[in-house]
Amino acid sequence: MRKSLVWASPLAKAIFLLFASSSLARPTALPSDLDADFEGQTNNITSCLDSSYAVKHGWASFSNFTQGKREIELEVDWWDSGIMAPQIMYYLLTDVMGYKVDFKVYDGGSSTGRRLNYGTVDLVLELWQSDASSWYQQYIQLDSTVLSYGSIGYSGRVGLYFPSYMWDQHPEYNWLDYFKALNYSGIQNLFPRAGTAPVGTKSDGTVICDGDVTLCSNGTYKPAWYKPADNNYFAEIWCNRPTNTPYYFQRLIDGLKLNLTMVFLSDNGFSYMADAYSKKQPFLYYNWRPTVTVSQFNFTRMIFPDDVLGDFKLFQANPSTYPLTTDIPVETLFKATSTRFSKDFPELSYLVSKFLLSDRDIKSMLAKLGPNVAAWSDPSYADATCTWLKQNEDIWGTWIPPPPQIFTKCPIGTGRYLVNSLWVCIACPVGTYNLNETTSQQCTDCLANANCLGGAIMTISANHWMSEIPALENITGDYIPDIHDCPYKKQCCPNGNCTSDKVCADEFGGPLCVECKDSEMFAWNQKCLNCSGPGVSFFLTLFMPLLVTIGILYLPSFHASEMEQFCFYYQVVNLIFSGGIGEVIGWDGMNTILALFSLDIEALVFDCPLPIKGVAKHFFRFALPLLFVSYFLFFYALVTLFPSLKAYLPQRIAKQNMNVLFSRAFVLVFNFIFMPLVEASLVLVECVDIEHHSVLYKIPSIECYSQQHAGPAAFAYIVLIILLFIYPAGLLSTLLFLRTKGRILHHHSDETHNPMDRIIEPFYISYRPSYFFMEAVQVWERAIIVLCFTYLHHAGDEATSVPYLGIFITICLIRIYIQPFKNESLLYLSREIGISFIALLFLNQYANHVGQQKPTVFILFLMVFPVVNHLLRWAAMTYRLPGHLDGGSEMDVGGGSGADASIKNKSNASLRKSASDAELVPVLQRQNSRDLLRAVTKNVGGVQYNAVSLGTNLPIKTGNIE
């Protein structure tokens, strides 16, 4: 948002220096080659404060200490306030405290963050939020390589200005400063017409900017509705460079439909404006505060609509096209240092944090500058800042830290450092802390997920919990706060930077903020609710599994494996995002959708289902999975005990063997409830250490393996042993036994299968013969995924995140490579699910640890990619069925990986002779794949075919058709 400087020639540099202080605008372009070490000049800057100030503030006798340290690299930026604030810091560091300081002169902008990150400079005193938006989150919040010291005190704001004498020239227009005046012909005609000012040029004579119609073309910007014939209906704005707040006024012109153009004058801008001002001519000029221009010239700022709906953020996300309709906000300017500075000069953390200049202070200093200061080292800056220092010792005197002292041990909030052969106690700088009663060590780096503001002050990051830090006088020994990822995100420090005594959201309290402060209320779905009895959510909990169970029983067999894979996919997606995908994509409704697949009652309820807490509440998590089993067994018993009920079932279901039907449904039901049951069981045995006590992570009021925990833990372990060991091991043993007896058949044969074999058939029929055991293996796959996310994902530190990533990615790669399914469509679906898992995992890591903008679009795409792609593939196969019969396909079921699966084409030319397409299509559209081919063959008598089942895993037997 300020001007970018590129010295094309010495002449260009000289021109710039002539108008440096007043014509500079805030640059946003990449840094120029200007990286000068002006040590010679800084040494020539005359001293401002005599030695009495060093004596008065206690630093006079510490010259060995300060002079023994390296130079402080202080950044000076090429605009007025960007020069004056560092000038004041320079005098305090050199004259009062005795440090060596080197000015590093840059043109500011977004590149400042990189200089701080790499330690090229130590300290920057005026940073604009708009410039820092490209690096603030990465360097300060995530990497902690740059430390923010908060506001410098004064604010900044870009604006469109006109000379205030226009009020006197045109008293009839008392609304000159309102933006709508710019489209009122009487007022608009007062300003220079488009094309009046000369376009700025570079040193080689070419126009200053060109080639971007959304920013600058041929040295100007003209809105889309501008026509040369209408030139007299357009006024123009004077601006130095297109890098002055790029795109802002262009999009403001577009959004408010203002008949304005912009002309970029280069370094001649200030002189051209000053000449018009001296002649009392009207004009519109881009500038900002604080500057000499705004401080010394009598300007009025144009008023545009306030931004109350976040319009400016939308513009920042898409500045080249978004039509803006609101004013640019006031910016709070802030200070920052490199971490290298905080480690080398911990004693100066106090000075930097206390350094504050008010709007009045900076404006008064700017007013003392002449209108044509030539360079950053112009004596006018030194005179203005020195005068302010001598007149305001009562302000800056409070910024000076006490000098270090020689100590063997240091108190809380300080660290012990060896500096130039002296052991000194220095207040812990930002990014470090010390909560040790006495220490002989340096300050400790801040804990993960905490923010250390210096000394003994520590706050916690959003969605984390920290044990309450005792009053400093009550701390004994080496105190280290407990910090944990919150089991219920919104209940812990929802906005970040919470102190340890206010870490929970308003309604919650206790360890990990899991319970309501009001003991009469109950925590459900991250809200505290009144509850006197069963709520509506309770009855929906009873009713929903009934409908889903009926749907499973009615589901055609050839879609069972597909539905199983879809449910598995969304259950794992919910685990990847820890049930909080809504916070990542900005829509909490997605949390509810995924909670449906995961059978997570806690995230589904909208009122209080039951007045229960603690262990009883988490036992309720078993309700939905067990209700599915209960309804399933109920329907099975009902049909078995009352066979006459089959007459009321649809013919497609009634004609099937009920044992086989329910066996197939059991496979789908079990796979659907398996992961929710494992998650619910792990909640009852998942322990963490909080303040030297091992407690349940989601029920921290219960100490692990205490008498109170014994019953729930025993129940959980029994469920886990059944799910993780007994069931898959028993299934695998049964399948191996049947395999050795030759009783695993991959082609239907009602005549050869005994009833028990038919019941076992759904456990292997979806897989190719060499992978008959995969049903048991996939149970263990699901178990490993749940265990992985439960015990590794929420921990959040590198030691656990690496194996977490490794285990899960390995599982996904195995799923991509090994393809056990017979059905061609399922092969592709399984691969797409594995690929989507890896992509979503990395997008979540990016959103949490790297990204400055959430990858919402990519996440939403991957959420639907496997499902939509599979449905499109299924639709293509369905509407291609006549062609398949003409040249049908069958998966080679002879074994091998999915990559080796081959397709066997079989000609059915005689079928075309016996049945027309018109006869085939209606039948094809209304029958399932097995009945479909039987229906087709009934229309073609007396011919022997080897028919292929399409859309199912069950090949149709070969035989004579009559």
JSON list of N, CA and C in Angstrom, two decimals, residues 794-815:
[
{"chain": "A", "resi": 794, "resn": "HIS", "atom": "N", "xyz": [-5.23, -35.85, 18.16]},
{"chain": "A", "resi": 794, "resn": "HIS", "atom": "CA", "xyz": [-5.53, -34.73, 19.05]},
{"chain": "A", "resi": 794, "resn": "HIS", "atom": "C", "xyz": [-4.32, -34.25, 19.83]},
{"chain": "A", "resi": 795, "resn": "ALA", "atom": "N", "xyz": [-3.23, -35.02, 19.83]},
{"chain": "A", "resi": 795, "resn": "ALA", "atom": "CA", "xyz": [-2.07, -34.62, 20.61]},
{"chain": "A", "resi": 795, "resn": "ALA", "atom": "C", "xyz": [-1.42, -33.36, 20.07]},
{"chain": "A", "resi": 796, "resn": "GLY", "atom": "N", "xyz": [-1.22, -33.28, 18.75]},
{"chain": "A", "resi": 796, "resn": "GLY", "atom": "CA", "xyz": [-0.83, -32.02, 18.12]},
{"chain": "A", "resi": 796, "resn": "GLY", "atom": "C", "xyz": [0.65, -31.72, 18.07]},
{"chain": "A", "resi": 797, "resn": "ASP", "atom": "N", "xyz": [1.53, -32.47, 18.77]},
{"chain": "A", "resi": 797, "resn": "ASP", "atom": "CA", "xyz": [2.95, -32.15, 18.68]},
{"chain": "A", "resi": 797, "resn": "ASP", "atom": "C", "xyz": [3.61, -33.03, 17.63]},
{"chain": "A", "resi": 798, "resn": "GLU", "atom": "N", "xyz": [4.84, -32.66, 17.26]},
{"chain": "A", "resi": 798, "resn": "GLU", "atom": "CA", "xyz": [5.51, -33.33, 16.14]},
{"chain": "A", "resi": 798, "resn": "GLU", "atom": "C", "xyz": [5.77, -34.80, 16.43]},
{"chain": "A", "resi": 799, "resn": "ALA", "atom": "N", "xyz": [6.06, -35.14, 17.67]},
{"chain": "A", "resi": 799, "resn": "ALA", "atom": "CA", "xyz": [6.40, -36.52, 18.00]},
{"chain": "A", "resi": 799, "resn": "ALA", "atom": "C", "xyz": [5.26, -37.48, 17.69]},
{"chain": "A", "resi": 800, "resn": "THR", "atom": "N", "xyz": [4.03, -36.99, 17.78]},
{"chain": "A", "resi": 800, "resn": "THR", "atom": "CA", "xyz": [2.89, -37.85, 17.50]},
{"chain": "A", "resi": 800, "resn": "THR", "atom": "C", "xyz": [2.30, -37.60, 16.13]},
{"chain": "A", "resi": 801, "resn": "SER", "atom": "N", "xyz": [2.47, -36.41, 15.58]},
{"chain": "A", "resi": 801, "resn": "SER", "atom": "CA", "xyz": [1.88, -36.14, 14.28]},
{"chain": "A", "resi": 801, "resn": "SER", "atom": "C", "xyz": [2.57, -36.90, 13.16]},
{"chain": "A", "resi": 802, "resn": "VAL", "atom": "N", "xyz": [3.89, -37.14, 13.31]},
{"chain": "A", "resi": 802, "resn": "VAL", "atom": "CA", "xyz": [4.62, -37.86, 12.25]},
{"chain": "A", "resi": 802, "resn": "VAL", "atom": "C", "xyz": [4.14, -39.29, 12.12]},
{"chain": "A", "resi": 803, "resn": "PRO", "atom": "N", "xyz": [4.09, -40.09, 13.20]},
{"chain": "A", "resi": 803, "resn": "PRO", "atom": "CA", "xyz": [3.54, -41.44, 13.03]},
{"chain": "A", "resi": 803, "resn": "PRO", "atom": "C", "xyz": [2.08, -41.43, 12.63]},
{"chain": "A", "resi": 804, "resn": "TYR", "atom": "N", "xyz": [1.34, -40.46, 13.11]},
{"chain": "A", "resi": 804, "resn": "TYR", "atom": "CA", "xyz": [-0.08, -40.35, 12.72]},
{"chain": "A", "resi": 804, "resn": "TYR", "atom": "C", "xyz": [-0.21, -40.21, 11.20]},
{"chain": "A", "resi": 805, "resn": "LEU", "atom": "N", "xyz": [0.57, -39.30, 10.64]},
{"chain": "A", "resi": 805, "resn": "LEU", "atom": "CA", "xyz": [0.55, -39.14, 9.19]},
{"chain": "A", "resi": 805, "resn": "LEU", "atom": "C", "xyz": [1.03, -40.40, 8.48]},
{"chain": "A", "resi": 806, "resn": "GLY", "atom": "N", "xyz": [2.11, -40.97, 9.01]},
{"chain": "A", "resi": 806, "resn": "GLY", "atom": "CA", "xyz": [2.69, -42.14, 8.36]},
{"chain": "A", "resi": 806, "resn": "GLY", "atom": "C", "xyz": [1.76, -43.35, 8.35]},
{"chain": "A", "resi": 807, "resn": "ILE", "atom": "N", "xyz": [1.14, -43.64, 9.48]},
{"chain": "A", "resi": 807, "resn": "ILE", "atom": "CA", "xyz": [0.25, -44.80, 9.58]},
{"chain": "A", "resi": 807, "resn": "ILE", "atom": "C", "xyz": [-0.94, -44.63, 8.65]},
{"chain": "A", "resi": 808, "resn": "PHE", "atom": "N", "xyz": [-1.55, -43.47, 8.71]},
{"chain": "A", "resi": 808, "resn": "PHE", "atom": "CA", "xyz": [-2.75, -43.27, 7.91]},
{"chain": "A", "resi": 808, "resn": "PHE", "atom": "C", "xyz": [-2.45, -43.27, 6.42]},
{"chain": "A", "resi": 809, "resn": "ILE", "atom": "N", "xyz": [-1.38, -42.60, 6.03]},
{"chain": "A", "resi": 809, "resn": "ILE", "atom": "CA", "xyz": [-1.02, -42.56, 4.61]},
{"chain": "A", "resi": 809, "resn": "ILE", "atom": "C", "xyz": [-0.68, -43.96, 4.10]},
{"chain": "A", "resi": 810, "resn": "THR", "atom": "N", "xyz": [0.00, -44.75, 4.94]},
{"chain": "A", "resi": 810, "resn": "THR", "atom": "CA", "xyz": [0.31, -46.13, 4.54]},
{"chain": "A", "resi": 810, "resn": "THR", "atom": "C", "xyz": [-0.96, -46.92, 4.27]},
{"chain": "A", "resi": 811, "resn": "ILE", "atom": "N", "xyz": [-1.95, -46.78, 5.13]},
{"chain": "A", "resi": 811, "resn": "ILE", "atom": "CA", "xyz": [-3.22, -47.47, 4.93]},
{"chain": "A", "resi": 811, "resn": "ILE", "atom": "C", "xyz": [-3.87, -47.02, 3.62]},
{"chain": "A", "resi": 812, "resn": "CYS", "atom": "N", "xyz": [-3.81, -45.73, 3.37]},
{"chain": "A", "resi": 812, "resn": "CYS", "atom": "CA", "xyz": [-4.42, -45.21, 2.13]},
{"chain": "A", "resi": 812, "resn": "CYS", "atom": "C", "xyz": [-3.69, -45.73, 0.90]},
{"chain": "A", "resi": 813, "resn": "LEU", "atom": "N", "xyz": [-2.37, -45.79, 0.95]},
{"chain": "A", "resi": 813, "resn": "LEU", "atom": "CA", "xyz": [-1.61, -46.28, -0.20]},
{"chain": "A", "resi": 813, "resn": "LEU", "atom": "C", "xyz": [-1.89, -47.76, -0.45]},
{"chain": "A", "resi": 814, "resn": "ILE", "atom": "N", "xyz": [-2.04, -48.53, 0.62]},
{"chain": "A", "resi": 814, "resn": "ILE", "atom": "CA", "xyz": [-2.39, -49.94, 0.46]},
{"chain": "A", "resi": 814, "resn": "ILE", "atom": "C", "xyz": [-3.76, -50.06, -0.19]},
{"chain": "A", "resi": 815, "resn": "ARG", "atom": "N", "xyz": [-4.69, -49.23, 0.24]},
{"chain": "A", "resi": 815, "resn": "ARG", "atom": "CA", "xyz": [-6.04, -49.24, -0.34]},
{"chain": "A", "resi": 815, "resn": "ARG", "atom": "C", "xyz": [-5.98, -48.87, -1.82]}
]
